[in-house]
mmCIF file of C-alpha atoms in Angstrom:
data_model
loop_
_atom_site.group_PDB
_atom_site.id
_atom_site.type_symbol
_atom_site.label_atom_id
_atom_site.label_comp_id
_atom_site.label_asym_id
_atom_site.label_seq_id
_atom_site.Cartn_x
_atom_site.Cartn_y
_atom_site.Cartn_z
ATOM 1 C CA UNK A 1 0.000 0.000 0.000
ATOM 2 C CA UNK A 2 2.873 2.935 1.081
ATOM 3 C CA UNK A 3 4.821 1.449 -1.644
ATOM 4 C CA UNK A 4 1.906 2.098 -4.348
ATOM 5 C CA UNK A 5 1.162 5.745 -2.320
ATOM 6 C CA UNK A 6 5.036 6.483 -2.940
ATOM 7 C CA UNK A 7 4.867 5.832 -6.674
ATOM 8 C CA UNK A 8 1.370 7.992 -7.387
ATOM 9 C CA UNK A 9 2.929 10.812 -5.593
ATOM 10 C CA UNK A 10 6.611 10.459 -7.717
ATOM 11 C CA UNK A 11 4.131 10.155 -10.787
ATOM 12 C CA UNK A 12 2.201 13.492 -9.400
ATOM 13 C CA UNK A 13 5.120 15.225 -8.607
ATOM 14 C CA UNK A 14 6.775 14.117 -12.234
ATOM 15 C CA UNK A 15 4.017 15.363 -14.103
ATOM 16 C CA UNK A 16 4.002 18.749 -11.825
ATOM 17 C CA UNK A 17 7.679 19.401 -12.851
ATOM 18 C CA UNK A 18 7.025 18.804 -16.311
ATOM 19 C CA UNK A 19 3.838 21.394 -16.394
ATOM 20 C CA UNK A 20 5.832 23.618 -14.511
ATOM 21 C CA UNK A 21 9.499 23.123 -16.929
ATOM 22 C CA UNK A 22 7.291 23.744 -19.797
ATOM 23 C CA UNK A 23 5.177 27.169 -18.650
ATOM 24 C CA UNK A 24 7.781 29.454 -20.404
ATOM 25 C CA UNK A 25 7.106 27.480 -23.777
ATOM 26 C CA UNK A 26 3.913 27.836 -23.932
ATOM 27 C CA UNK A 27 4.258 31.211 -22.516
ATOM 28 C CA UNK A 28 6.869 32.368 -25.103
ATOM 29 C CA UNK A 29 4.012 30.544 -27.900
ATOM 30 C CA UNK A 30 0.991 32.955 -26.840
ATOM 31 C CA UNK A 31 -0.500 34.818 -29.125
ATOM 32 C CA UNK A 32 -3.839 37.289 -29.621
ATOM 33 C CA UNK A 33 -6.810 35.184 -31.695
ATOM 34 C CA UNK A 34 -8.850 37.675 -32.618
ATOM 35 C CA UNK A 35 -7.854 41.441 -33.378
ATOM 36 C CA UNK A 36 -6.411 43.850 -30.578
ATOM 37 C CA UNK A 37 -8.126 46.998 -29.285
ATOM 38 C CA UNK A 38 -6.387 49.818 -28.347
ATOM 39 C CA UNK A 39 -8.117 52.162 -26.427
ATOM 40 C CA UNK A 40 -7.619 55.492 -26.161
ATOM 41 C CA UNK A 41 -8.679 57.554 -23.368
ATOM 42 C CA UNK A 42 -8.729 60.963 -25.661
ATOM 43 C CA UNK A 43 -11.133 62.618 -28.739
ATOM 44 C CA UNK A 44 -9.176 62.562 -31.886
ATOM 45 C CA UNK A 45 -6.836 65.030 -33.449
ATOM 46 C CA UNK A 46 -4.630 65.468 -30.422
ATOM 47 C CA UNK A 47 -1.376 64.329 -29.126
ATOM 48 C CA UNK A 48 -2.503 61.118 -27.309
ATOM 49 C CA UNK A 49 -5.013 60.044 -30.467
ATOM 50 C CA UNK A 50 -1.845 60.918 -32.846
ATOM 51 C CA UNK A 51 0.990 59.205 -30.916
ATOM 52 C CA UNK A 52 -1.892 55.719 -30.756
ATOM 53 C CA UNK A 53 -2.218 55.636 -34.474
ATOM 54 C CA UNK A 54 1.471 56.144 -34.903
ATOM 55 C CA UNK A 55 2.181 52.949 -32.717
ATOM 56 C CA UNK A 56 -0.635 51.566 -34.888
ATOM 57 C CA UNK A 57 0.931 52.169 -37.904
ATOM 58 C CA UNK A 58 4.513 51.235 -36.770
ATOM 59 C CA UNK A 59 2.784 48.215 -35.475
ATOM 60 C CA UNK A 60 1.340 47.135 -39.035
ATOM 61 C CA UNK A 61 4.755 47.925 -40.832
ATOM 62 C CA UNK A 62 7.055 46.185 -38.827
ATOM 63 C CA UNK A 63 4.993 43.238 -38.183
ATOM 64 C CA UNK A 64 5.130 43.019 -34.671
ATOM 65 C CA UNK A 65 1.692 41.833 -33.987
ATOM 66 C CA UNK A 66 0.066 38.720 -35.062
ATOM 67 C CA UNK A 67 -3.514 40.041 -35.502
ATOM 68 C CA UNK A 68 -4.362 43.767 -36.257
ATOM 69 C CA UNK A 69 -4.313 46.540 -33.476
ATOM 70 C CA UNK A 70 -7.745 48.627 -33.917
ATOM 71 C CA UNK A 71 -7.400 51.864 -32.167
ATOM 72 C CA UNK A 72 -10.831 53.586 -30.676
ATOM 73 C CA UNK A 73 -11.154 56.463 -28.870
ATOM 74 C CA UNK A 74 -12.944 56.792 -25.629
ATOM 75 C CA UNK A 75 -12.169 59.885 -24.537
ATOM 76 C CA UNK A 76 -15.599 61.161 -22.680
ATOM 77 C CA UNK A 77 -15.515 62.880 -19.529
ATOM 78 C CA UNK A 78 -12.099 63.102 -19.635
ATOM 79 C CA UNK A 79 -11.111 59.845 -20.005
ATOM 80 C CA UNK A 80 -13.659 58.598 -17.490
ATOM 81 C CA UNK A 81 -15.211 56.449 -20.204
ATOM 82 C CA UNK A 82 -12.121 54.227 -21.078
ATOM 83 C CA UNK A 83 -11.156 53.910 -17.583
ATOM 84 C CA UNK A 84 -14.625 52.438 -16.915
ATOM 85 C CA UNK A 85 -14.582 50.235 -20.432
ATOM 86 C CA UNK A 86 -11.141 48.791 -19.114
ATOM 87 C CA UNK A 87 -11.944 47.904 -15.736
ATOM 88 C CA UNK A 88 -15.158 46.291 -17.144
ATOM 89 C CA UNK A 89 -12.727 44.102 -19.461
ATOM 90 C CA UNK A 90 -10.658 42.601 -16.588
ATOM 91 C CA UNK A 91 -8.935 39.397 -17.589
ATOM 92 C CA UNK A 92 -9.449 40.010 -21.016
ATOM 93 C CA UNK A 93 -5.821 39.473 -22.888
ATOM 94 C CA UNK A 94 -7.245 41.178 -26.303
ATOM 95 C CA UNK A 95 -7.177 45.082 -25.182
ATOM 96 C CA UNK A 96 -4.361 47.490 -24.318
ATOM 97 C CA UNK A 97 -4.846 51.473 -23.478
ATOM 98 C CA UNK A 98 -2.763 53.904 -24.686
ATOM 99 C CA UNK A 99 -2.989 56.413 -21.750
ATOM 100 C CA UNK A 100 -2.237 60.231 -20.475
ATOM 101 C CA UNK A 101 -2.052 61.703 -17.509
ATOM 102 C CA UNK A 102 -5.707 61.461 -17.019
ATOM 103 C CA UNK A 103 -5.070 58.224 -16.190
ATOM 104 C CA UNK A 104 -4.102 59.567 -13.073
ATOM 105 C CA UNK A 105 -6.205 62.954 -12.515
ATOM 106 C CA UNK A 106 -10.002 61.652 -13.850
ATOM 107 C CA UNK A 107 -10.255 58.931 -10.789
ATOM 108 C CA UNK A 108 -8.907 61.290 -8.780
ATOM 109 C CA UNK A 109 -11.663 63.886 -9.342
ATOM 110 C CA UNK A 110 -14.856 61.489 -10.111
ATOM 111 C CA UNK A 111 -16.233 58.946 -8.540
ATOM 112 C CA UNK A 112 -16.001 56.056 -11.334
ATOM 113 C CA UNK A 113 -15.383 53.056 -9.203
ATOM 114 C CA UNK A 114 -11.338 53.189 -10.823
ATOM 115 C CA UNK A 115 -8.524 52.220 -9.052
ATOM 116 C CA UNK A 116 -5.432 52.322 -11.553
ATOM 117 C CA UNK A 117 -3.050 50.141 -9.422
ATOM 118 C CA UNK A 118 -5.606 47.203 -10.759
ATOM 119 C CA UNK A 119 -4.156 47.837 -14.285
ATOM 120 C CA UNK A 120 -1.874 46.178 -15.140
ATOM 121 C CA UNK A 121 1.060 48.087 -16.535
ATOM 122 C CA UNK A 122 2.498 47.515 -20.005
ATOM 123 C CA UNK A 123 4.984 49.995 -21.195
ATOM 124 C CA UNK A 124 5.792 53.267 -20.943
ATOM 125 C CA UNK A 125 7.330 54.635 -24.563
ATOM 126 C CA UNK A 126 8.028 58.540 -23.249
ATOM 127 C CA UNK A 127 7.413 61.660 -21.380
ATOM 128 C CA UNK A 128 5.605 64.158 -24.023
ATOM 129 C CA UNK A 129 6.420 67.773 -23.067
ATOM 130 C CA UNK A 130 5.073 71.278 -22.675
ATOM 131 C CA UNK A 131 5.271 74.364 -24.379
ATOM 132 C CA UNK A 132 3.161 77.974 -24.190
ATOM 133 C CA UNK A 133 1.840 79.066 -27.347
ATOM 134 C CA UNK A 134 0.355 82.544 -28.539
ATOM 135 C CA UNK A 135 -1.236 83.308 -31.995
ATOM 136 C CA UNK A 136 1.767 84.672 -34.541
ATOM 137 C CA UNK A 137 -0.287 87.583 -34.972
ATOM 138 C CA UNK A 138 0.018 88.408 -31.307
ATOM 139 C CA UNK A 139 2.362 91.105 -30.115
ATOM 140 C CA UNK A 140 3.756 88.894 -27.147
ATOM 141 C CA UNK A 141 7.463 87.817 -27.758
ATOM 142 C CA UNK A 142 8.509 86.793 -24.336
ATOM 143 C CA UNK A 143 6.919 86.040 -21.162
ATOM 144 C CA UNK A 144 7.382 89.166 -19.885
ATOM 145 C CA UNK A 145 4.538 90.127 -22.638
ATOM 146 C CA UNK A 146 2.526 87.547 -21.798
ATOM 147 C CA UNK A 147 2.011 88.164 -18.237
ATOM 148 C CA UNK A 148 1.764 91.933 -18.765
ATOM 149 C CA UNK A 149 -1.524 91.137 -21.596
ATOM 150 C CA UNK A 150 -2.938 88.819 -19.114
ATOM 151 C CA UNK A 151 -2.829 91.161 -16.428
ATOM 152 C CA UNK A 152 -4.310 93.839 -18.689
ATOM 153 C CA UNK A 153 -7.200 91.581 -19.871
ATOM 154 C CA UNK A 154 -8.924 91.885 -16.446
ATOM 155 C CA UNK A 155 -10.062 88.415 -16.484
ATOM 156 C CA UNK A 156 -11.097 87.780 -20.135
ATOM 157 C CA UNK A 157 -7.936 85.966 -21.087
ATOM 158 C CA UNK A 158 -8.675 82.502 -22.679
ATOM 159 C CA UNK A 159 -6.742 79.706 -22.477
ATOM 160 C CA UNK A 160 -7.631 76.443 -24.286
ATOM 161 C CA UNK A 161 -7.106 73.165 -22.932
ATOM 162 C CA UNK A 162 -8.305 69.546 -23.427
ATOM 163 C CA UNK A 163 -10.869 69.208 -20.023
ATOM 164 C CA UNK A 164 -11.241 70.812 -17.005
ATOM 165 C CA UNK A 165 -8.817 68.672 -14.200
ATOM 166 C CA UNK A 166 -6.920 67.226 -17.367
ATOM 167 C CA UNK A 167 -2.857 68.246 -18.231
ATOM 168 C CA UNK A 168 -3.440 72.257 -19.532
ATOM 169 C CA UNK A 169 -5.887 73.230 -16.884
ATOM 170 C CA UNK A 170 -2.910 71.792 -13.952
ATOM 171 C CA UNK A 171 -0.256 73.851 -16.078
ATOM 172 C CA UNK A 172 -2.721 76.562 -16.307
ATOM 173 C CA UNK A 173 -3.016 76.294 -12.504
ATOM 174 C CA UNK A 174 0.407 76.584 -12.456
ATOM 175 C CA UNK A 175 0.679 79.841 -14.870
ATOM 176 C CA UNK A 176 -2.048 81.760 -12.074
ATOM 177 C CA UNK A 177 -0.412 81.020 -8.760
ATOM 178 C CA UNK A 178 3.400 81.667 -10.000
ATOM 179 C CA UNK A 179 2.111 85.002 -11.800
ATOM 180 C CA UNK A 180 -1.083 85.720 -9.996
ATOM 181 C CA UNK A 181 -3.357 86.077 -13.363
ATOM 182 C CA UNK A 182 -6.869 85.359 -13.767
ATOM 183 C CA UNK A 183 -7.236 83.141 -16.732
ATOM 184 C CA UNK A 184 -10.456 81.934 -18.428
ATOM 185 C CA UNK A 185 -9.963 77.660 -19.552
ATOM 186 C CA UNK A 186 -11.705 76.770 -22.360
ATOM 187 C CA UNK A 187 -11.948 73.145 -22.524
ATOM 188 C CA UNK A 188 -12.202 70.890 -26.140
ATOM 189 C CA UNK A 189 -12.384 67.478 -26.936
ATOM 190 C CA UNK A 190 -8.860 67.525 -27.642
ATOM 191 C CA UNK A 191 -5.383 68.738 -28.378
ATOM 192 C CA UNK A 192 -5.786 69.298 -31.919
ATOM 193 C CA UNK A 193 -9.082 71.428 -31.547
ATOM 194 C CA UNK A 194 -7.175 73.870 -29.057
ATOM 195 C CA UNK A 195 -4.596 74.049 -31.882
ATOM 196 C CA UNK A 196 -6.705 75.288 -34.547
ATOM 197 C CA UNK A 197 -8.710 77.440 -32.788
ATOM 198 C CA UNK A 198 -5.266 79.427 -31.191
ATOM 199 C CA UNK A 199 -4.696 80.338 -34.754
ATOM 200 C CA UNK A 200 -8.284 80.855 -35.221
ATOM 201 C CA UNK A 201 -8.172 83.365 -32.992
ATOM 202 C CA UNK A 202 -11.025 82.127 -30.595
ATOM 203 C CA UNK A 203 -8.659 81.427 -28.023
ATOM 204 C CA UNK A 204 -5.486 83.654 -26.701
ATOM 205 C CA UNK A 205 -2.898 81.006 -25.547
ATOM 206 C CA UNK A 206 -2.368 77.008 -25.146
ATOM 207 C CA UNK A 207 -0.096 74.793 -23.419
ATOM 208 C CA UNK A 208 -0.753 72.536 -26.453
ATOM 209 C CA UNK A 209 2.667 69.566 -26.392
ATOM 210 C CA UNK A 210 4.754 70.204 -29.600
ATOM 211 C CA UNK A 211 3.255 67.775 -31.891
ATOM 212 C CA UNK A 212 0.150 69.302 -31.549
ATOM 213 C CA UNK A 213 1.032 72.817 -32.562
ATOM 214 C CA UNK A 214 3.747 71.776 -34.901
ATOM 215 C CA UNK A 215 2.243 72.081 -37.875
ATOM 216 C CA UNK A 216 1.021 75.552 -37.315
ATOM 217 C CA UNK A 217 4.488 76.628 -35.834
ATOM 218 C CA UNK A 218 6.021 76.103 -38.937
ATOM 219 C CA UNK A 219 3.381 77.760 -41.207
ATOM 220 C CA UNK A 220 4.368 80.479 -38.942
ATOM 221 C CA UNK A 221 0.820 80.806 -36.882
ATOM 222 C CA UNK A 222 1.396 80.207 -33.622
ATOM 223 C CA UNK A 223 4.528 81.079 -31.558
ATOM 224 C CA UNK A 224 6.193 79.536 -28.299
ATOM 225 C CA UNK A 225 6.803 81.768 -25.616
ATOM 226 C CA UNK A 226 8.526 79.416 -22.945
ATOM 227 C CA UNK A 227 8.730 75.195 -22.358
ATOM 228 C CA UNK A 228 7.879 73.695 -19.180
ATOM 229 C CA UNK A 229 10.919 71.288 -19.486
ATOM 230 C CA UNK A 230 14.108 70.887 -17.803
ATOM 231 C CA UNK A 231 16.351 72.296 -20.606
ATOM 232 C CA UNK A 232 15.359 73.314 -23.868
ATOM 233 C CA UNK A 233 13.762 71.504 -26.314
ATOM 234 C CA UNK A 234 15.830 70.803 -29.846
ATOM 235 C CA UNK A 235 13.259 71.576 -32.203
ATOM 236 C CA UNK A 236 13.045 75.289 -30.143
ATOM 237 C CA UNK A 237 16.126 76.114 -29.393
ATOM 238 C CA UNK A 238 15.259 79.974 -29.261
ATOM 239 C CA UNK A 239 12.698 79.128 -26.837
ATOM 240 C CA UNK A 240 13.808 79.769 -22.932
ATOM 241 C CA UNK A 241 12.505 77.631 -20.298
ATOM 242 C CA UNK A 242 10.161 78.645 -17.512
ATOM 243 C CA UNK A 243 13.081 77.797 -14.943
ATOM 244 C CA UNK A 244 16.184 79.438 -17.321
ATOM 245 C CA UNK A 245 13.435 82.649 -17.114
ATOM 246 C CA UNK A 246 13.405 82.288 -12.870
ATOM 247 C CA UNK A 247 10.141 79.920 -12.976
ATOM 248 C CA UNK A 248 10.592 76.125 -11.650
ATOM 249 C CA UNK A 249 7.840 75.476 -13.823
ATOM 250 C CA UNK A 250 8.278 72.058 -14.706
ATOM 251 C CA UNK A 251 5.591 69.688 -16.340
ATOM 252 C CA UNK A 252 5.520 66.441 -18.401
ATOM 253 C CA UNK A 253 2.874 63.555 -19.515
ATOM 254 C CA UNK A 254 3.841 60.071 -19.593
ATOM 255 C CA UNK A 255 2.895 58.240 -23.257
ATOM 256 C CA UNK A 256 2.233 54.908 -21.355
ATOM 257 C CA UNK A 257 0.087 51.630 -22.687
ATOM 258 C CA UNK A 258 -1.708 49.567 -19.924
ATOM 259 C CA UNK A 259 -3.916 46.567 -19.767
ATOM 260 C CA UNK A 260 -6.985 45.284 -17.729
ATOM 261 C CA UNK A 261 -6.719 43.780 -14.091
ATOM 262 C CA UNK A 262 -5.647 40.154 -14.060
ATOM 263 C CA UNK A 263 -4.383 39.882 -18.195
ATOM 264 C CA UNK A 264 -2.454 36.393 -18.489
ATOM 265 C CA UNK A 265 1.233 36.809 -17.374
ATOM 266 C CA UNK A 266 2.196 35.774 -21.176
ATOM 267 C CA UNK A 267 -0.197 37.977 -22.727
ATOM 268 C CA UNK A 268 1.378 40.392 -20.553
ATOM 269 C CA UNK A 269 5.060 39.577 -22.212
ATOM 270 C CA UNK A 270 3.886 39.648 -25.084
ATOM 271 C CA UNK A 271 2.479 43.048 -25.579
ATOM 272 C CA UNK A 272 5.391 43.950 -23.315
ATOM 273 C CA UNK A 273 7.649 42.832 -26.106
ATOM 274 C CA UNK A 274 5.866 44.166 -28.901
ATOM 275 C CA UNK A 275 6.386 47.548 -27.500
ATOM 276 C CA UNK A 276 10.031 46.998 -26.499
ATOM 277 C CA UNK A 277 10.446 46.491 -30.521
ATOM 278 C CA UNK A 278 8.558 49.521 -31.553
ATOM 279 C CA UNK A 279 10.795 51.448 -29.220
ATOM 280 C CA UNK A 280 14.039 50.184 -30.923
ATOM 281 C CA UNK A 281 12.793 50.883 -34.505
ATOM 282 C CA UNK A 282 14.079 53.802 -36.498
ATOM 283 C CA UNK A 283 10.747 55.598 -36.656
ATOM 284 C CA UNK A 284 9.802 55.777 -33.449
ATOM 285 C CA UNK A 285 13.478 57.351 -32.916
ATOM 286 C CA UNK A 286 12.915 59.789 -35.361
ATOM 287 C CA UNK A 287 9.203 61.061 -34.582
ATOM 288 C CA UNK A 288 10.661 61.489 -30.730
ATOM 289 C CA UNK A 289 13.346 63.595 -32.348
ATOM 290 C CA UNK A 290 11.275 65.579 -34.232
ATOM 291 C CA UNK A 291 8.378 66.557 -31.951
ATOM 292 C CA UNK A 292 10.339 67.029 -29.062
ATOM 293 C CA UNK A 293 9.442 64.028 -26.697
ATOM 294 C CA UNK A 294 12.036 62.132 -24.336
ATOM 295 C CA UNK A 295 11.722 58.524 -25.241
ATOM 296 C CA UNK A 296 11.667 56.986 -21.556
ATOM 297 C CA UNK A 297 11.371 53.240 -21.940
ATOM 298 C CA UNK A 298 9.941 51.499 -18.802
ATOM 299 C CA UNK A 299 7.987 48.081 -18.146
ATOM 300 C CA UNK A 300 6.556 46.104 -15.322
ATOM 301 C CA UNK A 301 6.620 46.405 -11.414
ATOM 302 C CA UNK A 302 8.904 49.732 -11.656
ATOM 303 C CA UNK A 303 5.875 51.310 -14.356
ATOM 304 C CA UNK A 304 3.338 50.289 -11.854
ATOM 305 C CA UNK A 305 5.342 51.980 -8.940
ATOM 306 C CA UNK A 306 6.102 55.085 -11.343
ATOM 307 C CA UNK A 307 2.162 55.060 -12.088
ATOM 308 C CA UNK A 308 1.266 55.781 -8.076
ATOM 309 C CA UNK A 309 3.890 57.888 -6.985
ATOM 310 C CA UNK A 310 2.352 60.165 -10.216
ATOM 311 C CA UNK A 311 -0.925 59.787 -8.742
ATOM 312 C CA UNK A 312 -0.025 61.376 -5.521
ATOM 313 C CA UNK A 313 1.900 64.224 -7.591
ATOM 314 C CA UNK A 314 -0.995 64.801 -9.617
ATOM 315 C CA UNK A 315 -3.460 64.730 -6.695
ATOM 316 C CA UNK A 316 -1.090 67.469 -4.678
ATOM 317 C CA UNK A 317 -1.374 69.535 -7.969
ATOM 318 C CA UNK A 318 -5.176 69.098 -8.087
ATOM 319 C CA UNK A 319 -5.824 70.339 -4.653
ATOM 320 C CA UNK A 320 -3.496 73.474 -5.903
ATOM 321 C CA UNK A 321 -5.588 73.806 -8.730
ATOM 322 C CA UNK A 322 -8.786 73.917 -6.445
ATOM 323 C CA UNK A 323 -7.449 76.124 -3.860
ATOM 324 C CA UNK A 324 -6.584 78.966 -6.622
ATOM 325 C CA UNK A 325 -9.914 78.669 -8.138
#
């Protein structure tokens, strides 16, 4: 009898070791069977709907995805709507979100049942940067300007933005308390709205991220007074800093993809993968080059960390942002 017991446990504990020996095999052999969404928690036209459908497209041309990657946008009530569509879709291995830093402020401001350290964190591809823009036509050249027409506005100043809460009204927050202005926000559905209508004239200023205002900057209809970066950006190298000009004004948004709660650890690797090979090809390179962002490559536990110590940045900056108004 213990002599039969002994050799059904060796047998169990054989087969175990084999399940367990071959777990990275089948791991490494996982792949999506059916298409990919990618969700994006922003309208269309701005910088987090065009840097999506550039991943997209790098994506499709480099053949690093077995099935196709469909983008869609859910970007209502400032981002509240893919949050909620993504917790809703927890253990499902066939959606990613391509995220902002709403990611971070929309939970923190409604009550949407979200709790972002559920996600579960993918990649993070770089920090996207931000610059103050006036119409061409304008006669602000520096700061200096731009604080004294503010000022003289009495209150009627517009700035556009992409949502109350969301990434220009905290930098806007940040503009009234270090200068003590009075600025009107005008949110739109997104970056590239705020872009055209700064050179519409139907707003007097942005903090719109480079790529969004590119276009226009070099038609020569919008200009950039001062970056909220560290040092200044390549593509504007005329263009001072807030903190070369005596303002630590300092601001960035994390380009970041996460997944639903409780995605398969090889689903996870492989998305995780995918993205570590769009960072490493040429185009990406070059686009980060071009429209001024700082590819920051970062996956796994140390994203997930990065993701909450943001949130508690972002939620100090909120309760600024409340206090001032």
């Amino acid at each position: 009898m213990t002599t039969k017991l002994t050799r059904r446990l060796s047998l169990a504990l054989a087969a175990s070791a084999a399940l367990v020996a071959s777990a990275p095999a089948f791991a490494a052999d996982w792949k999506p069977s059916k298409p990919v969404e990618m969700v994006i928690m922003a309208g269309q036209g701005g910088g987090a709907d065009r840097l999506a459908r550039l991943f997209q497209s790098i994506i499709q041309k480099e053949n690093l995805a077995s099935m196709p990657i469909l983008p869609v946008n859910k970007g209502g009530g400032s981002g509240a709507e893919a949050l909620r569509y993504l917790k809703d879709k927890e253990g499902d291995n066939h959606v990613i979100m391509a995220t902002l830093n709403s990611l971070y402020t929309t939970p923190l401001r409604t009550d949407i049942g979200v709790d972002i350290a559920e996600f579960t964190p993918i990649a993070r591809m770089a920090l996207d940067t931000f610059v103050l823009w006036v119409n061409a036509d304008s006669d602000i050249y520096t700061l200096e300007d731009y604080v004294a027409a503010v000022k003289a506005s009495g209150g009627q100043w517009k700035m556009g933005g992409t949502g109350t809460g969301q990434e220009d009204s905290l930098v806007t927050s940040m503009l009234e308390t270090e200068f003590g202005l009075e600025i009107t926000y005008v949110p739109f559905k997104g970056g590239g709205d705020v872009a055209k209508n700064l050179v519409g004239g139907h707003i007097d200023s942005t903090v719109n991220n480079p790529s969004e205002q590119l276009g226009f900057f070099t038609a020569g209809k919008s200009r950039p007074i001062a970056t909220f970066t560290p040092t200044r950006l390549a593509a504007f190298p005329d263009t001072p800093t807030m903190t070369e000009l005596g303002h630590e004004l300092v601001y960035d948004m994390q380009r970041s993809f996460v997944a639903p709660a409780g995605m398969a650890p090889e689903a996870v690797a492989y998305y995780t993968e995918m993205f570590e090979k769009l960072n490493a090809s040429q185009e990406w390179q070059v686009y980060t080059s071009e429209k001024s962002l700082a590819p920051d490559f970062l996956t796994g536990d140390a994203l997930g960390e990065y993701f909450l110590v943001e949130r508690e940045k972002h939620a100090a900056l909120l309760e600024m942002s409340e206090q001032g108004s």
